[in-house]
JSON list of C-alpha atoms in Angstrom, two decimals:
[
{"chain": "A", "resi": 16, "resn": "GLY", "atom": "CA", "xyz": [-22.46, 4.04, 27.40]},
{"chain": "A", "resi": 17, "resn": "ASN", "atom": "CA", "xyz": [-24.27, 5.11, 24.66]},
{"chain": "A", "resi": 18, "resn": "SER", "atom": "CA", "xyz": [-27.71, 5.46, 24.74]},
{"chain": "A", "resi": 19, "resn": "VAL", "atom": "CA", "xyz": [-31.00, 5.92, 22.18]},
{"chain": "A", "resi": 20, "resn": "THR", "atom": "CA", "xyz": [-34.18, 7.61, 23.64]},
{"chain": "A", "resi": 21, "resn": "GLN", "atom": "CA", "xyz": [-37.53, 7.80, 21.52]},
{"chain": "A", "resi": 22, "resn": "MET", "atom": "CA", "xyz": [-40.92, 9.30, 22.31]},
{"chain": "A", "resi": 23, "resn": "GLU", "atom": "CA", "xyz": [-43.14, 6.66, 23.59]},
{"chain": "A", "resi": 24, "resn": "GLY", "atom": "CA", "xyz": [-45.89, 5.62, 21.43]},
{"chain": "A", "resi": 25, "resn": "PRO", "atom": "CA", "xyz": [-48.35, 4.96, 19.70]},
{"chain": "A", "resi": 26, "resn": "VAL", "atom": "CA", "xyz": [-48.35, 7.90, 17.61]},
{"chain": "A", "resi": 27, "resn": "THR", "atom": "CA", "xyz": [-52.03, 7.98, 15.66]},
{"chain": "A", "resi": 28, "resn": "LEU", "atom": "CA", "xyz": [-52.16, 10.33, 12.60]},
{"chain": "A", "resi": 29, "resn": "SER", "atom": "CA", "xyz": [-54.91, 10.98, 10.14]},
{"chain": "A", "resi": 30, "resn": "GLU", "atom": "CA", "xyz": [-53.77, 10.34, 6.46]},
{"chain": "A", "resi": 31, "resn": "GLU", "atom": "CA", "xyz": [-51.90, 13.48, 5.10]},
{"chain": "A", "resi": 32, "resn": "ALA", "atom": "CA", "xyz": [-50.92, 14.53, 8.13]},
{"chain": "A", "resi": 33, "resn": "PHE", "atom": "CA", "xyz": [-47.64, 16.15, 9.21]},
{"chain": "A", "resi": 34, "resn": "LEU", "atom": "CA", "xyz": [-45.17, 13.67, 11.29]},
{"chain": "A", "resi": 35, "resn": "THR", "atom": "CA", "xyz": [-42.51, 14.11, 13.97]},
{"chain": "A", "resi": 36, "resn": "ILE", "atom": "CA", "xyz": [-41.16, 10.85, 16.23]},
{"chain": "A", "resi": 37, "resn": "ASN", "atom": "CA", "xyz": [-38.40, 12.54, 18.00]},
{"chain": "A", "resi": 38, "resn": "CYS", "atom": "CA", "xyz": [-35.32, 10.75, 18.93]},
{"chain": "A", "resi": 39, "resn": "THR", "atom": "CA", "xyz": [-31.86, 11.65, 21.28]},
{"chain": "A", "resi": 40, "resn": "TYR", "atom": "CA", "xyz": [-29.10, 9.99, 21.91]},
{"chain": "A", "resi": 41, "resn": "THR", "atom": "CA", "xyz": [-26.02, 10.03, 24.13]},
{"chain": "A", "resi": 42, "resn": "ALA", "atom": "CA", "xyz": [-22.71, 8.36, 23.02]},
{"chain": "A", "resi": 43, "resn": "THR", "atom": "CA", "xyz": [-19.47, 8.34, 23.97]},
{"chain": "A", "resi": 44, "resn": "GLY", "atom": "CA", "xyz": [-17.85, 8.96, 20.16]},
{"chain": "A", "resi": 45, "resn": "TYR", "atom": "CA", "xyz": [-18.94, 10.51, 17.47]},
{"chain": "A", "resi": 46, "resn": "PRO", "atom": "CA", "xyz": [-21.72, 8.13, 15.78]},
{"chain": "A", "resi": 47, "resn": "SER", "atom": "CA", "xyz": [-23.80, 7.49, 12.94]},
{"chain": "A", "resi": 48, "resn": "LEU", "atom": "CA", "xyz": [-26.95, 7.84, 13.32]},
{"chain": "A", "resi": 49, "resn": "PHE", "atom": "CA", "xyz": [-30.15, 5.66, 11.64]},
{"chain": "A", "resi": 50, "resn": "TRP", "atom": "CA", "xyz": [-33.72, 4.98, 11.35]},
{"chain": "A", "resi": 51, "resn": "TYR", "atom": "CA", "xyz": [-35.44, 1.72, 10.75]},
{"chain": "A", "resi": 52, "resn": "VAL", "atom": "CA", "xyz": [-38.99, 0.71, 10.14]},
{"chain": "A", "resi": 53, "resn": "GLN", "atom": "CA", "xyz": [-40.39, -2.91, 11.11]},
{"chain": "A", "resi": 54, "resn": "TYR", "atom": "CA", "xyz": [-43.51, -3.75, 9.27]},
{"chain": "A", "resi": 55, "resn": "PRO", "atom": "CA", "xyz": [-46.07, -6.51, 11.20]},
{"chain": "A", "resi": 56, "resn": "GLY", "atom": "CA", "xyz": [-44.08, -10.05, 10.80]},
{"chain": "A", "resi": 57, "resn": "GLU", "atom": "CA", "xyz": [-41.04, -8.50, 9.24]},
{"chain": "A", "resi": 58, "resn": "GLY", "atom": "CA", "xyz": [-37.76, -7.56, 10.09]},
{"chain": "A", "resi": 59, "resn": "LEU", "atom": "CA", "xyz": [-36.08, -4.13, 10.35]},
{"chain": "A", "resi": 60, "resn": "GLN", "atom": "CA", "xyz": [-35.05, -2.40, 7.32]},
{"chain": "A", "resi": 61, "resn": "LEU", "atom": "CA", "xyz": [-33.00, 0.68, 7.10]},
{"chain": "A", "resi": 62, "resn": "LEU", "atom": "CA", "xyz": [-35.16, 3.55, 6.41]},
{"chain": "A", "resi": 63, "resn": "LEU", "atom": "CA", "xyz": [-32.12, 6.44, 6.39]},
{"chain": "A", "resi": 64, "resn": "LYS", "atom": "CA", "xyz": [-28.94, 7.56, 7.69]},
{"chain": "A", "resi": 65, "resn": "ALA", "atom": "CA", "xyz": [-26.68, 10.37, 8.38]},
{"chain": "A", "resi": 66, "resn": "THR", "atom": "CA", "xyz": [-22.94, 9.90, 9.13]},
{"chain": "A", "resi": 67, "resn": "LYS", "atom": "CA", "xyz": [-21.50, 13.36, 10.57]},
{"chain": "A", "resi": 68, "resn": "ALA", "atom": "CA", "xyz": [-23.41, 16.74, 11.79]},
{"chain": "A", "resi": 69, "resn": "ASP", "atom": "CA", "xyz": [-25.54, 18.53, 10.12]},
{"chain": "A", "resi": 70, "resn": "ASP", "atom": "CA", "xyz": [-26.29, 15.62, 7.75]},
{"chain": "A", "resi": 71, "resn": "LYS", "atom": "CA", "xyz": [-30.01, 15.21, 6.39]},
{"chain": "A", "resi": 72, "resn": "GLY", "atom": "CA", "xyz": [-31.01, 11.55, 5.52]},
{"chain": "A", "resi": 73, "resn": "SER", "atom": "CA", "xyz": [-34.26, 11.24, 3.47]},
{"chain": "A", "resi": 74, "resn": "ASN", "atom": "CA", "xyz": [-36.17, 8.27, 1.78]},
{"chain": "A", "resi": 75, "resn": "LYS", "atom": "CA", "xyz": [-39.80, 7.63, 0.37]},
{"chain": "A", "resi": 76, "resn": "GLY", "atom": "CA", "xyz": [-40.57, 11.62, 2.14]},
{"chain": "A", "resi": 77, "resn": "PHE", "atom": "CA", "xyz": [-39.23, 10.77, 5.42]},
{"chain": "A", "resi": 78, "resn": "GLU", "atom": "CA", "xyz": [-36.38, 13.29, 6.60]},
{"chain": "A", "resi": 79, "resn": "ALA", "atom": "CA", "xyz": [-34.35, 13.51, 9.85]},
{"chain": "A", "resi": 80, "resn": "THR", "atom": "CA", "xyz": [-31.09, 16.02, 10.30]},
{"chain": "A", "resi": 81, "resn": "TYR", "atom": "CA", "xyz": [-28.04, 14.97, 12.68]},
{"chain": "A", "resi": 82, "resn": "ARG", "atom": "CA", "xyz": [-28.02, 17.68, 15.06]},
{"chain": "A", "resi": 83, "resn": "LYS", "atom": "CA", "xyz": [-24.53, 17.27, 17.44]},
{"chain": "A", "resi": 84, "resn": "GLU", "atom": "CA", "xyz": [-25.88, 20.53, 19.38]},
{"chain": "A", "resi": 85, "resn": "THR", "atom": "CA", "xyz": [-28.87, 18.71, 20.59]},
{"chain": "A", "resi": 86, "resn": "THR", "atom": "CA", "xyz": [-27.81, 15.01, 20.23]},
{"chain": "A", "resi": 87, "resn": "SER", "atom": "CA", "xyz": [-31.08, 14.60, 18.29]},
{"chain": "A", "resi": 88, "resn": "PHE", "atom": "CA", "xyz": [-32.04, 12.87, 14.89]},
{"chain": "A", "resi": 89, "resn": "HIS", "atom": "CA", "xyz": [-36.07, 13.23, 14.81]},
{"chain": "A", "resi": 90, "resn": "LEU", "atom": "CA", "xyz": [-37.99, 11.56, 11.97]},
{"chain": "A", "resi": 91, "resn": "GLU", "atom": "CA", "xyz": [-40.42, 13.74, 10.07]},
{"chain": "A", "resi": 92, "resn": "LYS", "atom": "CA", "xyz": [-42.47, 13.54, 6.95]},
{"chain": "A", "resi": 93, "resn": "GLY", "atom": "CA", "xyz": [-44.73, 16.01, 5.49]},
{"chain": "A", "resi": 94, "resn": "SER", "atom": "CA", "xyz": [-47.41, 13.71, 4.56]},
{"chain": "A", "resi": 95, "resn": "VAL", "atom": "CA", "xyz": [-48.41, 10.54, 5.89]},
{"chain": "A", "resi": 96, "resn": "GLN", "atom": "CA", "xyz": [-49.98, 7.64, 4.40]},
{"chain": "A", "resi": 97, "resn": "VAL", "atom": "CA", "xyz": [-51.51, 4.26, 5.64]},
{"chain": "A", "resi": 98, "resn": "SER", "atom": "CA", "xyz": [-49.06, 2.74, 4.20]},
{"chain": "A", "resi": 99, "resn": "ASP", "atom": "CA", "xyz": [-46.65, 3.83, 6.65]},
{"chain": "A", "resi": 100, "resn": "SER", "atom": "CA", "xyz": [-48.23, 2.38, 9.68]},
{"chain": "A", "resi": 101, "resn": "ALA", "atom": "CA", "xyz": [-44.88, 0.57, 11.10]},
{"chain": "A", "resi": 102, "resn": "VAL", "atom": "CA", "xyz": [-42.85, 0.97, 14.09]},
{"chain": "A", "resi": 103, "resn": "TYR", "atom": "CA", "xyz": [-39.82, 3.51, 13.93]},
{"chain": "A", "resi": 104, "resn": "PHE", "atom": "CA", "xyz": [-36.44, 2.48, 15.52]},
{"chain": "A", "resi": 105, "resn": "CYS", "atom": "CA", "xyz": [-33.80, 5.32, 16.35]},
{"chain": "A", "resi": 106, "resn": "ALA", "atom": "CA", "xyz": [-30.52, 3.96, 16.56]},
{"chain": "A", "resi": 107, "resn": "LEU", "atom": "CA", "xyz": [-26.58, 5.17, 16.69]},
{"chain": "A", "resi": 108, "resn": "SER", "atom": "CA", "xyz": [-23.42, 3.01, 15.70]},
{"chain": "A", "resi": 109, "resn": "ASP", "atom": "CA", "xyz": [-20.37, 3.95, 17.60]},
{"chain": "A", "resi": 110, "resn": "LEU", "atom": "CA", "xyz": [-17.15, 2.35, 18.64]},
{"chain": "A", "resi": 111, "resn": "THR", "atom": "CA", "xyz": [-17.99, 0.06, 21.59]},
{"chain": "A", "resi": 112, "resn": "GLY", "atom": "CA", "xyz": [-15.02, -1.90, 23.33]},
{"chain": "A", "resi": 113, "resn": "GLY", "atom": "CA", "xyz": [-13.31, -1.72, 19.94]},
{"chain": "A", "resi": 114, "resn": "SER", "atom": "CA", "xyz": [-16.32, -2.52, 17.85]},
{"chain": "A", "resi": 115, "resn": "TYR", "atom": "CA", "xyz": [-19.13, -0.98, 16.04]},
{"chain": "A", "resi": 116, "resn": "ILE", "atom": "CA", "xyz": [-22.34, -2.01, 17.89]},
{"chain": "A", "resi": 117, "resn": "PRO", "atom": "CA", "xyz": [-25.33, -0.47, 17.34]},
{"chain": "A", "resi": 118, "resn": "THR", "atom": "CA", "xyz": [-27.71, 0.59, 19.76]},
{"chain": "A", "resi": 119, "resn": "PHE", "atom": "CA", "xyz": [-31.15, 1.18, 19.51]},
{"chain": "A", "resi": 120, "resn": "GLY", "atom": "CA", "xyz": [-34.13, 2.93, 20.68]},
{"chain": "A", "resi": 121, "resn": "ARG", "atom": "CA", "xyz": [-37.47, 0.95, 22.14]},
{"chain": "A", "resi": 122, "resn": "GLY", "atom": "CA", "xyz": [-39.35, 1.90, 19.20]},
{"chain": "A", "resi": 123, "resn": "THR", "atom": "CA", "xyz": [-42.35, 4.20, 18.11]},
{"chain": "A", "resi": 124, "resn": "SER", "atom": "CA", "xyz": [-45.41, 2.93, 16.59]},
{"chain": "A", "resi": 125, "resn": "LEU", "atom": "CA", "xyz": [-47.56, 5.16, 14.14]},
{"chain": "A", "resi": 126, "resn": "ILE", "atom": "CA", "xyz": [-50.97, 4.13, 13.29]},
{"chain": "A", "resi": 127, "resn": "VAL", "atom": "CA", "xyz": [-52.61, 6.13, 10.30]},
{"chain": "A", "resi": 128, "resn": "HIS", "atom": "CA", "xyz": [-56.20, 6.27, 9.64]},
{"chain": "A", "resi": 129, "resn": "PRO", "atom": "CA", "xyz": [-57.65, 6.91, 6.43]},
{"chain": "B", "resi": 6, "resn": "ASP", "atom": "CA", "xyz": [-29.90, -10.43, -3.56]},
{"chain": "B", "resi": 7, "resn": "ALA", "atom": "CA", "xyz": [-30.86, -12.39, -1.13]},
{"chain": "B", "resi": 8, "resn": "GLY", "atom": "CA", "xyz": [-31.50, -11.30, 2.23]},
{"chain": "B", "resi": 9, "resn": "VAL", "atom": "CA", "xyz": [-30.75, -12.77, 5.74]},
{"chain": "B", "resi": 10, "resn": "ILE", "atom": "CA", "xyz": [-32.76, -15.98, 5.79]},
{"chain": "B", "resi": 11, "resn": "GLN", "atom": "CA", "xyz": [-33.67, -17.12, 9.04]},
{"chain": "B", "resi": 12, "resn": "SER", "atom": "CA", "xyz": [-35.30, -20.76, 9.88]},
{"chain": "B", "resi": 13, "resn": "PRO", "atom": "CA", "xyz": [-37.72, -21.82, 11.34]},
{"chain": "B", "resi": 14, "resn": "ARG", "atom": "CA", "xyz": [-40.05, -18.90, 11.02]},
{"chain": "B", "resi": 15, "resn": "HIS", "atom": "CA", "xyz": [-42.03, -20.30, 13.61]},
{"chain": "B", "resi": 16, "resn": "GLU", "atom": "CA", "xyz": [-41.63, -22.43, 16.09]},
{"chain": "B", "resi": 17, "resn": "VAL", "atom": "CA", "xyz": [-43.71, -24.28, 19.09]},
{"chain": "B", "resi": 18, "resn": "THR", "atom": "CA", "xyz": [-42.48, -26.36, 21.34]},
{"chain": "B", "resi": 19, "resn": "GLU", "atom": "CA", "xyz": [-43.04, -27.65, 25.29]},
{"chain": "B", "resi": 20, "resn": "MET", "atom": "CA", "xyz": [-40.91, -26.45, 27.72]},
{"chain": "B", "resi": 21, "resn": "GLY", "atom": "CA", "xyz": [-37.56, -28.17, 28.86]},
{"chain": "B", "resi": 22, "resn": "GLN", "atom": "CA", "xyz": [-37.11, -28.97, 24.70]},
{"chain": "B", "resi": 23, "resn": "GLU", "atom": "CA", "xyz": [-34.01, -27.97, 23.04]},
{"chain": "B", "resi": 24, "resn": "VAL", "atom": "CA", "xyz": [-34.39, -25.11, 20.61]},
{"chain": "B", "resi": 25, "resn": "THR", "atom": "CA", "xyz": [-31.91, -24.53, 17.67]},
{"chain": "B", "resi": 26, "resn": "LEU", "atom": "CA", "xyz": [-32.26, -21.47, 15.30]},
{"chain": "B", "resi": 27, "resn": "ARG", "atom": "CA", "xyz": [-30.33, -20.75, 11.98]},
{"chain": "B", "resi": 28, "resn": "CYS", "atom": "CA", "xyz": [-29.13, -17.91, 9.98]},
{"chain": "B", "resi": 29, "resn": "LYS", "atom": "CA", "xyz": [-27.24, -17.42, 6.88]},
{"chain": "B", "resi": 30, "resn": "PRO", "atom": "CA", "xyz": [-26.30, -14.03, 6.41]},
{"chain": "B", "resi": 31, "resn": "ILE", "atom": "CA", "xyz": [-25.97, -12.24, 3.45]},
{"chain": "B", "resi": 32, "resn": "SER", "atom": "CA", "xyz": [-22.93, -13.40, 1.50]},
{"chain": "B", "resi": 33, "resn": "GLY", "atom": "CA", "xyz": [-19.93, -10.89, 1.80]},
{"chain": "B", "resi": 34, "resn": "HIS", "atom": "CA", "xyz": [-21.06, -9.69, 5.13]},
{"chain": "B", "resi": 35, "resn": "ASN", "atom": "CA", "xyz": [-18.69, -10.30, 7.87]},
{"chain": "B", "resi": 36, "resn": "SER", "atom": "CA", "xyz": [-20.68, -9.34, 10.84]},
{"chain": "B", "resi": 37, "resn": "LEU", "atom": "CA", "xyz": [-23.76, -11.18, 12.60]},
{"chain": "B", "resi": 38, "resn": "PHE", "atom": "CA", "xyz": [-25.89, -10.39, 15.24]},
{"chain": "B", "resi": 39, "resn": "TRP", "atom": "CA", "xyz": [-28.51, -12.02, 16.89]},
{"chain": "B", "resi": 40, "resn": "TYR", "atom": "CA", "xyz": [-31.62, -10.21, 18.61]},
{"chain": "B", "resi": 41, "resn": "ARG", "atom": "CA", "xyz": [-34.45, -10.96, 20.60]},
{"chain": "B", "resi": 42, "resn": "GLN", "atom": "CA", "xyz": [-37.53, -8.77, 20.65]},
{"chain": "B", "resi": 43, "resn": "THR", "atom": "CA", "xyz": [-40.09, -8.54, 23.08]},
{"chain": "B", "resi": 44, "resn": "MET", "atom": "CA", "xyz": [-43.13, -6.26, 24.06]},
{"chain": "B", "resi": 45, "resn": "MET", "atom": "CA", "xyz": [-41.58, -5.49, 27.83]},
{"chain": "B", "resi": 46, "resn": "ARG", "atom": "CA", "xyz": [-37.77, -5.37, 26.74]},
{"chain": "B", "resi": 47, "resn": "GLY", "atom": "CA", "xyz": [-37.82, -4.15, 23.27]},
{"chain": "B", "resi": 48, "resn": "LEU", "atom": "CA", "xyz": [-35.06, -5.13, 21.05]},
{"chain": "B", "resi": 49, "resn": "GLU", "atom": "CA", "xyz": [-31.99, -6.61, 22.89]},
{"chain": "B", "resi": 50, "resn": "LEU", "atom": "CA", "xyz": [-28.54, -7.65, 21.22]},
{"chain": "B", "resi": 51, "resn": "LEU", "atom": "CA", "xyz": [-27.67, -11.03, 22.36]},
{"chain": "B", "resi": 52, "resn": "ILE", "atom": "CA", "xyz": [-24.51, -11.53, 20.76]},
{"chain": "B", "resi": 53, "resn": "TYR", "atom": "CA", "xyz": [-22.36, -10.40, 18.23]},
{"chain": "B", "resi": 54, "resn": "PHE", "atom": "CA", "xyz": [-19.70, -12.02, 15.58]},
{"chain": "B", "resi": 55, "resn": "ASN", "atom": "CA", "xyz": [-17.11, -10.33, 13.12]},
{"chain": "B", "resi": 56, "resn": "ASN", "atom": "CA", "xyz": [-15.17, -12.78, 10.80]},
{"chain": "B", "resi": 57, "resn": "ASN", "atom": "CA", "xyz": [-17.41, -15.71, 12.76]},
{"chain": "B", "resi": 58, "resn": "VAL", "atom": "CA", "xyz": [-15.55, -15.05, 15.91]},
{"chain": "B", "resi": 59, "resn": "PRO", "atom": "CA", "xyz": [-17.83, -13.89, 18.74]},
{"chain": "B", "resi": 60, "resn": "ILE", "atom": "CA", "xyz": [-16.95, -10.62, 20.05]},
{"chain": "B", "resi": 61, "resn": "ASP", "atom": "CA", "xyz": [-19.45, -9.82, 22.63]},
{"chain": "B", "resi": 62, "resn": "ASP", "atom": "CA", "xyz": [-22.01, -12.16, 24.27]},
{"chain": "B", "resi": 63, "resn": "SER", "atom": "CA", "xyz": [-22.60, -10.17, 27.00]},
{"chain": "B", "resi": 64, "resn": "GLY", "atom": "CA", "xyz": [-26.50, -10.17, 26.30]},
{"chain": "B", "resi": 65, "resn": "MET", "atom": "CA", "xyz": [-27.21, -13.35, 26.22]},
{"chain": "B", "resi": 66, "resn": "PRO", "atom": "CA", "xyz": [-29.10, -14.29, 29.14]},
{"chain": "B", "resi": 67, "resn": "GLU", "atom": "CA", "xyz": [-28.49, -17.47, 30.61]},
{"chain": "B", "resi": 68, "resn": "ASP", "atom": "CA", "xyz": [-26.32, -20.09, 30.03]},
{"chain": "B", "resi": 69, "resn": "ARG", "atom": "CA", "xyz": [-28.95, -22.12, 28.68]},
{"chain": "B", "resi": 70, "resn": "PHE", "atom": "CA", "xyz": [-28.49, -19.53, 25.64]},
{"chain": "B", "resi": 71, "resn": "SER", "atom": "CA", "xyz": [-25.48, -20.64, 23.24]},
{"chain": "B", "resi": 72, "resn": "ALA", "atom": "CA", "xyz": [-24.95, -19.35, 19.77]},
{"chain": "B", "resi": 73, "resn": "LYS", "atom": "CA", "xyz": [-21.98, -20.49, 16.97]},
{"chain": "B", "resi": 74, "resn": "MET", "atom": "CA", "xyz": [-20.87, -19.51, 13.92]},
{"chain": "B", "resi": 75, "resn": "PRO", "atom": "CA", "xyz": [-19.11, -22.40, 11.87]},
{"chain": "B", "resi": 76, "resn": "ASN", "atom": "CA", "xyz": [-18.47, -20.58, 8.80]},
{"chain": "B", "resi": 77, "resn": "ALA", "atom": "CA", "xyz": [-19.25, -17.27, 6.99]},
{"chain": "B", "resi": 78, "resn": "SER", "atom": "CA", "xyz": [-22.56, -18.63, 5.76]},
{"chain": "B", "resi": 79, "resn": "PHE", "atom": "CA", "xyz": [-24.08, -20.16, 8.55]},
{"chain": "B", "resi": 80, "resn": "SER", "atom": "CA", "xyz": [-24.84, -19.46, 12.43]},
{"chain": "B", "resi": 81, "resn": "THR", "atom": "CA", "xyz": [-26.88, -20.80, 15.22]},
{"chain": "B", "resi": 82, "resn": "LEU", "atom": "CA", "xyz": [-28.91, -19.56, 18.46]},
{"chain": "B", "resi": 83, "resn": "LYS", "atom": "CA", "xyz": [-29.60, -22.62, 20.34]},
{"chain": "B", "resi": 84, "resn": "ILE", "atom": "CA", "xyz": [-31.90, -22.79, 24.07]},
{"chain": "B", "resi": 85, "resn": "GLN", "atom": "CA", "xyz": [-31.29, -26.08, 25.82]},
{"chain": "B", "resi": 86, "resn": "PRO", "atom": "CA", "xyz": [-33.51, -26.46, 27.94]},
{"chain": "B", "resi": 87, "resn": "SER", "atom": "CA", "xyz": [-36.23, -23.82, 26.87]},
{"chain": "B", "resi": 88, "resn": "GLU", "atom": "CA", "xyz": [-38.66, -21.94, 29.05]},
{"chain": "B", "resi": 89, "resn": "PRO", "atom": "CA", "xyz": [-41.66, -20.36, 28.57]},
{"chain": "B", "resi": 90, "resn": "ARG", "atom": "CA", "xyz": [-40.10, -16.80, 29.00]},
{"chain": "B", "resi": 91, "resn": "ASP", "atom": "CA", "xyz": [-38.16, -17.53, 26.13]},
{"chain": "B", "resi": 92, "resn": "SER", "atom": "CA", "xyz": [-40.85, -16.94, 24.03]},
{"chain": "B", "resi": 93, "resn": "ALA", "atom": "CA", "xyz": [-39.72, -13.84, 21.76]},
{"chain": "B", "resi": 94, "resn": "VAL", "atom": "CA", "xyz": [-39.45, -13.31, 18.45]},
{"chain": "B", "resi": 95, "resn": "TYR", "atom": "CA", "xyz": [-35.59, -13.56, 17.56]},
{"chain": "B", "resi": 96, "resn": "PHE", "atom": "CA", "xyz": [-33.57, -11.51, 14.92]},
{"chain": "B", "resi": 97, "resn": "CYS", "atom": "CA", "xyz": [-30.64, -12.48, 12.66]},
{"chain": "B", "resi": 98, "resn": "ALA", "atom": "CA", "xyz": [-28.52, -9.50, 11.78]},
{"chain": "B", "resi": 99, "resn": "SER", "atom": "CA", "xyz": [-25.75, -9.12, 9.46]},
{"chain": "B", "resi": 100, "resn": "SER", "atom": "CA", "xyz": [-23.42, -6.10, 8.07]},
{"chain": "B", "resi": 101, "resn": "LEU", "atom": "CA", "xyz": [-20.06, -5.50, 6.29]},
{"chain": "B", "resi": 102, "resn": "VAL", "atom": "CA", "xyz": [-17.73, -3.69, 8.46]},
{"chain": "B", "resi": 103, "resn": "SER", "atom": "CA", "xyz": [-15.20, -2.31, 6.47]},
{"chain": "B", "resi": 104, "resn": "GLY", "atom": "CA", "xyz": [-13.41, 0.24, 9.25]},
{"chain": "B", "resi": 105, "resn": "THR", "atom": "CA", "xyz": [-16.35, 2.37, 9.01]},
{"chain": "B", "resi": 106, "resn": "LYS", "atom": "CA", "xyz": [-19.17, 3.18, 11.53]},
{"chain": "B", "resi": 107, "resn": "ASN", "atom": "CA", "xyz": [-21.70, 3.67, 9.03]},
{"chain": "B", "resi": 108, "resn": "GLN", "atom": "CA", "xyz": [-22.64, 0.61, 7.70]},
{"chain": "B", "resi": 109, "resn": "PRO", "atom": "CA", "xyz": [-26.69, -0.26, 8.64]},
{"chain": "B", "resi": 110, "resn": "GLN", "atom": "CA", "xyz": [-27.78, -3.95, 9.61]},
{"chain": "B", "resi": 111, "resn": "HIS", "atom": "CA", "xyz": [-30.01, -6.37, 7.17]},
{"chain": "B", "resi": 112, "resn": "PHE", "atom": "CA", "xyz": [-32.20, -7.71, 8.99]},
{"chain": "B", "resi": 113, "resn": "GLY", "atom": "CA", "xyz": [-34.00, -11.06, 8.71]},
{"chain": "B", "resi": 114, "resn": "ASP", "atom": "CA", "xyz": [-37.58, -11.96, 8.77]},
{"chain": "B", "resi": 115, "resn": "GLY", "atom": "CA", "xyz": [-37.06, -13.13, 12.74]},
{"chain": "B", "resi": 116, "resn": "THR", "atom": "CA", "xyz": [-38.43, -16.64, 14.61]},
{"chain": "B", "resi": 117, "resn": "ARG", "atom": "CA", "xyz": [-41.61, -16.29, 16.28]},
{"chain": "B", "resi": 118, "resn": "LEU", "atom": "CA", "xyz": [-40.66, -18.62, 19.16]},
{"chain": "B", "resi": 119, "resn": "SER", "atom": "CA", "xyz": [-43.21, -19.95, 21.38]},
{"chain": "B", "resi": 120, "resn": "ILE", "atom": "CA", "xyz": [-42.31, -22.12, 24.76]},
{"chain": "B", "resi": 121, "resn": "LEU", "atom": "CA", "xyz": [-45.51, -24.10, 26.03]}
]
């Protein structure tokens, strides 16, 4: 079956530090990959996506590249801000039982200190 | 545009009571998902509808849980009878499935359920 593995948190950084959150996946087909962000008290929001190998998704200074050879989709940001503190979810969407059903990782909590 | 709307935002009730959670998906979306989120188990997919038809309910934990989607603009998740271990945040999400696999999901803000 399909699965997504994320690094465990929390990740604690100082403002302006470099961020990497690792994500690897297992899929039976050729999935699309996503990063979602969840702020306290809210639902998940799409942060970025990539649909094929070597695609780079980017949004709000965050980037992730679809690496098929290593089955990875690591999230990076060059300079984090306090407002980036949230939980980040890696996810894939692939054909499962005739339908496209997403598979989510456990989420990684990011805490950014001033 | 209005996003996915869930109600109520918070629900506190005593065990044994019936609980009904409601969801209005984004207009035009044809897929709807119910999730449960807890610290212990993370985000769990409970059930998935496509064009109002339940496709996969293998994530529904017990017969106490049921979900319906009577039309394209409304869905309910019901727990009867409720138990303290059902306490969690329940999310509804919708998406547009059009033969491609790269459509993201749009989540509501969730219902925080506490069973005493």
